[in-house]
Every structure is written in structure tokens, then in C-alpha cells.
Coordinates of C-alpha atoms in Angstrom, one line a residue:
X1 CA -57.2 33.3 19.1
X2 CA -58.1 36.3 21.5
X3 CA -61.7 35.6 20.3
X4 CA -61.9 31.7 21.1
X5 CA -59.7 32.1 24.4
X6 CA -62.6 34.3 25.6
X7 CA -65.7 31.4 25.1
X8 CA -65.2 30.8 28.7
X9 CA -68.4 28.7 28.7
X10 CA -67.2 26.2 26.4
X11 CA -68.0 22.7 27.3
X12 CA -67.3 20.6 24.0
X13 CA -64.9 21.5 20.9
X14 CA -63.4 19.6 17.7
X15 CA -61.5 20.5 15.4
X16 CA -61.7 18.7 12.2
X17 CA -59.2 19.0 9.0
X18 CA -60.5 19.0 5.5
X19 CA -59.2 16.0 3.0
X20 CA -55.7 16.6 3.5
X21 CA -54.0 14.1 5.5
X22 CA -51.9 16.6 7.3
X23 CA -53.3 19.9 9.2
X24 CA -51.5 21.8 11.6
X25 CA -53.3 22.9 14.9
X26 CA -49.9 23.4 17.2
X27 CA -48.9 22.7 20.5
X28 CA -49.0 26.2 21.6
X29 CA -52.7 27.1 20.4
X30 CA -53.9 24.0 22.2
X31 CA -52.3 24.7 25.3
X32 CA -53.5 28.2 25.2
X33 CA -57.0 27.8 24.4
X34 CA -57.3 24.6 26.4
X35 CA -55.8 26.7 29.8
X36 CA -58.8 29.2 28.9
X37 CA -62.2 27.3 29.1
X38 CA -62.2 26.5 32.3
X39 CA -65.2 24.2 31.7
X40 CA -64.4 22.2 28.7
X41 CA -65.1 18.5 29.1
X42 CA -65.0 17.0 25.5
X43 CA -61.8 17.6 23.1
X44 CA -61.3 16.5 19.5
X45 CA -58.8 17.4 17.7
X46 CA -57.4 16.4 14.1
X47 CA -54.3 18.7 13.5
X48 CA -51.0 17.9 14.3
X49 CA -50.2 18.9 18.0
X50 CA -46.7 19.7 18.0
X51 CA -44.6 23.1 18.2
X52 CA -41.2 24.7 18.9
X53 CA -43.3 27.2 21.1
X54 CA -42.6 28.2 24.7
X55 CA -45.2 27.0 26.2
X56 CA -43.7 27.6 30.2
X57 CA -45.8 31.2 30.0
X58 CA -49.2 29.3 29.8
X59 CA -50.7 28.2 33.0
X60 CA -51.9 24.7 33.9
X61 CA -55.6 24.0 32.3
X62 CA -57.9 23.7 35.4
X63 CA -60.6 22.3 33.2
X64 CA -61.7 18.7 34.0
X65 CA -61.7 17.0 30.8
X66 CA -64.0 13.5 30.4
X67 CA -63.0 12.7 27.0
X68 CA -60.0 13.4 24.8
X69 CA -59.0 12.2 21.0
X70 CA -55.8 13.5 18.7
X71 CA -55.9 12.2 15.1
X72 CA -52.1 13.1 15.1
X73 CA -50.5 13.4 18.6
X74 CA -46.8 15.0 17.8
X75 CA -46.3 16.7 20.5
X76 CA -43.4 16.8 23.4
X77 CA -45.5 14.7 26.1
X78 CA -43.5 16.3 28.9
X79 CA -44.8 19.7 27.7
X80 CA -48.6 18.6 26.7
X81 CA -48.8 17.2 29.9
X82 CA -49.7 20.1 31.5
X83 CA -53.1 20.4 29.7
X84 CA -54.5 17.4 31.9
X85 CA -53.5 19.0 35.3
X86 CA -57.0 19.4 36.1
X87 CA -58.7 16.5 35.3
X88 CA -57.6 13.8 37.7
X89 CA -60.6 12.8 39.3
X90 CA -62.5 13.1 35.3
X91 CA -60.9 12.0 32.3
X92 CA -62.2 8.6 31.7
X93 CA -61.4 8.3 27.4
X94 CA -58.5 9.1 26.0
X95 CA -57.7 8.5 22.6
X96 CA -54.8 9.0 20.3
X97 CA -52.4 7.8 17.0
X98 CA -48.6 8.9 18.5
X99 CA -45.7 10.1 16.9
X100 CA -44.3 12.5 19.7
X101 CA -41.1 12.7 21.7
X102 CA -39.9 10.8 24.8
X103 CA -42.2 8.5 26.4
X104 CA -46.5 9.4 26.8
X105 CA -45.9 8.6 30.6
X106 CA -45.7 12.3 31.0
X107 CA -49.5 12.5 29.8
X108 CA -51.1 9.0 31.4
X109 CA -49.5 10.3 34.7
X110 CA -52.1 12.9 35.5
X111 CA -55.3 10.6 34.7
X112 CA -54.8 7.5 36.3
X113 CA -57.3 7.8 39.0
X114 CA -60.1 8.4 36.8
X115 CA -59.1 6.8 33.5
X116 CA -61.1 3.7 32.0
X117 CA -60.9 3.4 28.4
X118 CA -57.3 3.4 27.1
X119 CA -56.6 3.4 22.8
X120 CA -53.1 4.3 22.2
X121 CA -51.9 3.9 18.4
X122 CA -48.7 5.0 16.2
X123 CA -45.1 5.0 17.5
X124 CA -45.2 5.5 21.2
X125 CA -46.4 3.2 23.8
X126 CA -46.1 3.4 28.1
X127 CA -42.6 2.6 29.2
X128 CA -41.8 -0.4 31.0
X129 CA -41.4 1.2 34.6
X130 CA -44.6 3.6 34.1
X131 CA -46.5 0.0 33.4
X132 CA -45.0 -1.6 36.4
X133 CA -45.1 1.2 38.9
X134 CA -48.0 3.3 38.3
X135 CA -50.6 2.4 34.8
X136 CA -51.1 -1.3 36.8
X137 CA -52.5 0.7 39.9
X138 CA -54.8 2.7 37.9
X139 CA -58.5 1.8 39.5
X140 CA -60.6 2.3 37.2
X141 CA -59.2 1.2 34.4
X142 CA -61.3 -1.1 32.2
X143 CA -59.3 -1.5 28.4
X144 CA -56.4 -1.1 27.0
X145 CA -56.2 -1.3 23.7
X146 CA -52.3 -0.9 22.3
X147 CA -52.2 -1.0 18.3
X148 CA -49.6 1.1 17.1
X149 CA -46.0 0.4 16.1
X150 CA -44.4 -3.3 16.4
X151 CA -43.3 -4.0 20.5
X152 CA -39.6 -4.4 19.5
X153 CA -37.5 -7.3 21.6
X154 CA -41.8 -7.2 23.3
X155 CA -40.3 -4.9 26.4
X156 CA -44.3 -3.8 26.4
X157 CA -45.4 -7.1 26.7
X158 CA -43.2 -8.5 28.9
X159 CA -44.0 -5.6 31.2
X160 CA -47.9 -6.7 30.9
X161 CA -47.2 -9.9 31.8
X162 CA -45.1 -9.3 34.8
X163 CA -47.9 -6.5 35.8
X164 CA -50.8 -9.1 35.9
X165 CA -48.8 -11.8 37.6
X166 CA -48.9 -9.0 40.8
X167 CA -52.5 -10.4 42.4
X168 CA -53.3 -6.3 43.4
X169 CA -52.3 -5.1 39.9
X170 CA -55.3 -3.9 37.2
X171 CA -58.3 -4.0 39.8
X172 CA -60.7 -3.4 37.1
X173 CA -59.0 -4.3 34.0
X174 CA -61.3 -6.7 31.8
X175 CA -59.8 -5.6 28.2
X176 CA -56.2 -5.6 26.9
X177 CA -55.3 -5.5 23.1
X178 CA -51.1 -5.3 22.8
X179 CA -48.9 -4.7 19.9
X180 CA -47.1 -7.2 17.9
X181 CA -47.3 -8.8 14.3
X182 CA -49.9 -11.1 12.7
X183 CA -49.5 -13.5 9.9
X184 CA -46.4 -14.9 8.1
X185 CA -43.4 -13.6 6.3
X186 CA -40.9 -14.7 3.7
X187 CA -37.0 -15.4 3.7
X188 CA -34.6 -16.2 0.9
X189 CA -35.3 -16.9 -3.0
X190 CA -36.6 -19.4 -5.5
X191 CA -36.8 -22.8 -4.5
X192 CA -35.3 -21.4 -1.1
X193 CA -38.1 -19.7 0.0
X194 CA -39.5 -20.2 3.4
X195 CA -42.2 -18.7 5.2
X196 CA -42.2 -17.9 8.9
X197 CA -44.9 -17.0 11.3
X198 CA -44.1 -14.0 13.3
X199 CA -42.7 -14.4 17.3
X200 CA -44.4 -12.3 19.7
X201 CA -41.7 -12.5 22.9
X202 CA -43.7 -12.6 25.9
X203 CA -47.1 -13.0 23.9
X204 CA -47.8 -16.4 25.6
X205 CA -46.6 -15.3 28.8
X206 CA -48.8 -12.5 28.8
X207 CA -52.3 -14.2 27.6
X208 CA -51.8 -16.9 30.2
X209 CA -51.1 -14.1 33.1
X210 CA -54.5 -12.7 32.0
X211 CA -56.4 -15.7 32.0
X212 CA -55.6 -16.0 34.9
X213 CA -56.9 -12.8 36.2
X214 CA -59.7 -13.2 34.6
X215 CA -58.7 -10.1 31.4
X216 CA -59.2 -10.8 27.9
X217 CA -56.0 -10.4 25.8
X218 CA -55.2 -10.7 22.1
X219 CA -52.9 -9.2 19.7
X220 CA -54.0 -6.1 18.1
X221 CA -55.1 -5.2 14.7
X222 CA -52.6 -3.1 13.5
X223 CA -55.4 -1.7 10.6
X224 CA -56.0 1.0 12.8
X225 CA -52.0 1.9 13.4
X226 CA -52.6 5.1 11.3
X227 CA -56.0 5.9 12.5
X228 CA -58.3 6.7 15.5
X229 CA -61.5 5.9 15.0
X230 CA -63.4 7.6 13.0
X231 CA -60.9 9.5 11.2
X232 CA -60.4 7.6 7.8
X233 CA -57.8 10.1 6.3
X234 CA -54.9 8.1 8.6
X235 CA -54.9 6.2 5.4
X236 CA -53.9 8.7 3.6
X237 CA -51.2 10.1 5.5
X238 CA -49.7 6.5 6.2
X239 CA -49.2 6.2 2.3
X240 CA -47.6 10.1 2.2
X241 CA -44.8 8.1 4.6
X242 CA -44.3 5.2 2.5
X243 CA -43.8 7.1 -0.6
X244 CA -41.2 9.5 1.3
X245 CA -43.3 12.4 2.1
X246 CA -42.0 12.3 5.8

């Protein structure tokens, strides 16, 4: 650690796991090395992000980060935000699969000036209020792309919608993928059986909002839920869950 904390230099670094579908990193070894390479721009990382670690002692990273990708974000957002404090005016990618605690506002929050490219997959998505209030204001931002877990009751999409109904909301938004089901499903038995096509609330709402602002919208693929792109071994660790590994 001492010896990778001192590359002061240090403008791109990735970390990439073997076959195994889960490999730790830590929350505390990315804060700390992150807080000392003052000029990293470029940050790949495939280990799990997440730690019991006091992380308070660790100053705020004054590095101004252009691109950012987690395989496996598991982290406390509250406490990873302070890794983005300096990079408010240059993060413009950020990339991640979610399974961490409370809501990512904590992270987006610091980036929204500069942000353009937004890829969010897994279990967490913006709250309501941060889409509302403060994501719909971002300048820069050019897609949003929202594939991870199913928009329950569709609180994200509803919030969308009601975001791009606001004529001075999304200045530059031309992209917007949102979560929700495809396809069909099946209820009851035998010669009972009846098949359904999933009910995005607030889907229509939403695509008409951004046709009329001029953003392409449509329902995500959720093939990517349990991967960023790139990083095929999401497959494998999305089957570790369904046969009870997690």
C-alpha cells in the first residue's frame, strides 16, 4: 500500500480480478490510494468496493477524475463520496453495477457540473428528489442509461417524466434508457394459464415527456444488470446469487 500511495505521478490505474466472479479491493484502500495521486484522471476497478473501515482519517481526493468504472460498487455512497471531491469541473463517465447502501445521490452530487455520460446498473438507482432537484439541472449531461434492478411502483420513472415536463430541465440530455421489465409472464395452471405483458407505471408518461423535448427514451436491456461493459464475469457472479451463494 505504502508503495502505491507514493506513485504520485499516476495518471491512469485498473484493477482487474482473475476468473473469479468475486474479488475484494475495499473501500478503505480505494479511498486511501485514490486521496494520494493527486493527478489520477482514469479509474477502473473490478473488486468489490465496500468495507467496515473508518475511512473519516483519509482526506478528500483532490484529483480530478475524467472517467470512473466499478464492476462491483458495494460501498456506503455517503462515505465513497468523498473520493469525487475534486473533480467537479472533470468527471464526465462514470460507470458502475450497484449493490451499496442508502441512495448513490451521495456520489452523483459532486459531478453534476461536469458529468455527461451516465451508466448506472444493479440495485440502486437516483432517488426521486435528487432527480427532481439537482440530476435534471446537470448541464452537461448527455445519457442516461438506467439498467439495473426493476423500478418498483416506477417512483424512477415517474420522477423522469415529471423532470422533463419542466421546459429548463436536462439542457443537454439527448439519451435516456430507464428500468423496467420486457416481455410477458405467466399466471395460474393448466388450461388456466394466462400470459401478461409486463406494466411499466409511468413508462408512457415518460417517452411522451421526452418526445417532446426532443430525448430519446426506451426501456433498458436488463442483459447488462449484472455487468458493466466489458466485464463478462457479471455473469458469473449473478448465477453465484441465484443458486444461494449471497
Amino acid at each position: 500500500m505504502v508503495a502505491l500511495c507514493s506513485l504520485k505521478s499516476l495518471e491512469n490505474f485498473s484493477h482487474h480480478a482473475t476468473t473469479s466472479a468475486r474479488t475484494d479491493f475495499g473501500q478503505y484502500s480505494l479511498m486511501k490510494l485514490v486521496s494520494s495521486w493527486p493527478n489520477l484522471r482514469t479509474l477502473y476497478l473490478a473488486g468489490d468496493t465496500n468495507g467496515s473501515e473508518d475511512c473519516s482519517t483519509i482526506p478528500p481526493a483532490t484529483c480530478a477524475l475524467e472517467s470512473v468504472t466499478f464492476e462491483r460498487c458495494m460501498s456506503n455512497f455517503e462515505k465513497l463520496a468523498p473520493m469525487f471531491a475534486g473533480s467537479a469541473k472533470s468527471l464526465k463517465s462514470f460507470e458502475a453495477w450497484t449493490m451499496g447502501f442508502k441512495e448513490i445521490d451521495a456520489v452523483l452530487r459532486n459531478v453534476l457540473p461536469s458529468i455527461e455520460s451516465l451508466h448506472i446498473g444493479g440495485c440502486n438507482h437516483p432517488s426521486r428528489d435528487f432527480i427532481l432537484s439537482e440530476l435534471s439541472n446537470a448541464p452537461r449531461l448527455q445519457s442516461i442509461d438506467l439498467n439495473g434492478d426493476t423500478d418498483t411502483g416506477g417512483t424512477t420513472r415517474k420522477a423522469f417524466a415529471e423532470a422533463l415536463t419542466r421546459e429548463d430541465s436536462f439542457p443537454a440530455l439527448r439519451w435516456l434508457s430507464y428500468p423496467g421489465e420486457r416481455g410477458t409472464y405467466k399466471t395460474g395452471r393448466g388450461r388456466n394459464v394466462r400470459v401478461h405483458e409486463y406494466e411499466n407505471v409511468g413508462a408512457k408518461e415518460l417517452e411522451e415527456a421526452a418526445k417532446k423535448k426532443g430525448v430519446r427514451a426506451e426501456l433498458a436491456w436488463r442483459d447488462l444488470e449484472y455487468k458493466v461493459k466489458g466485464a463478462q464475469r457479471r455473469a458469473g457472479f449473478a448465477a453465484m446469487g441465484r443458486r444461494g451463494y449471497w
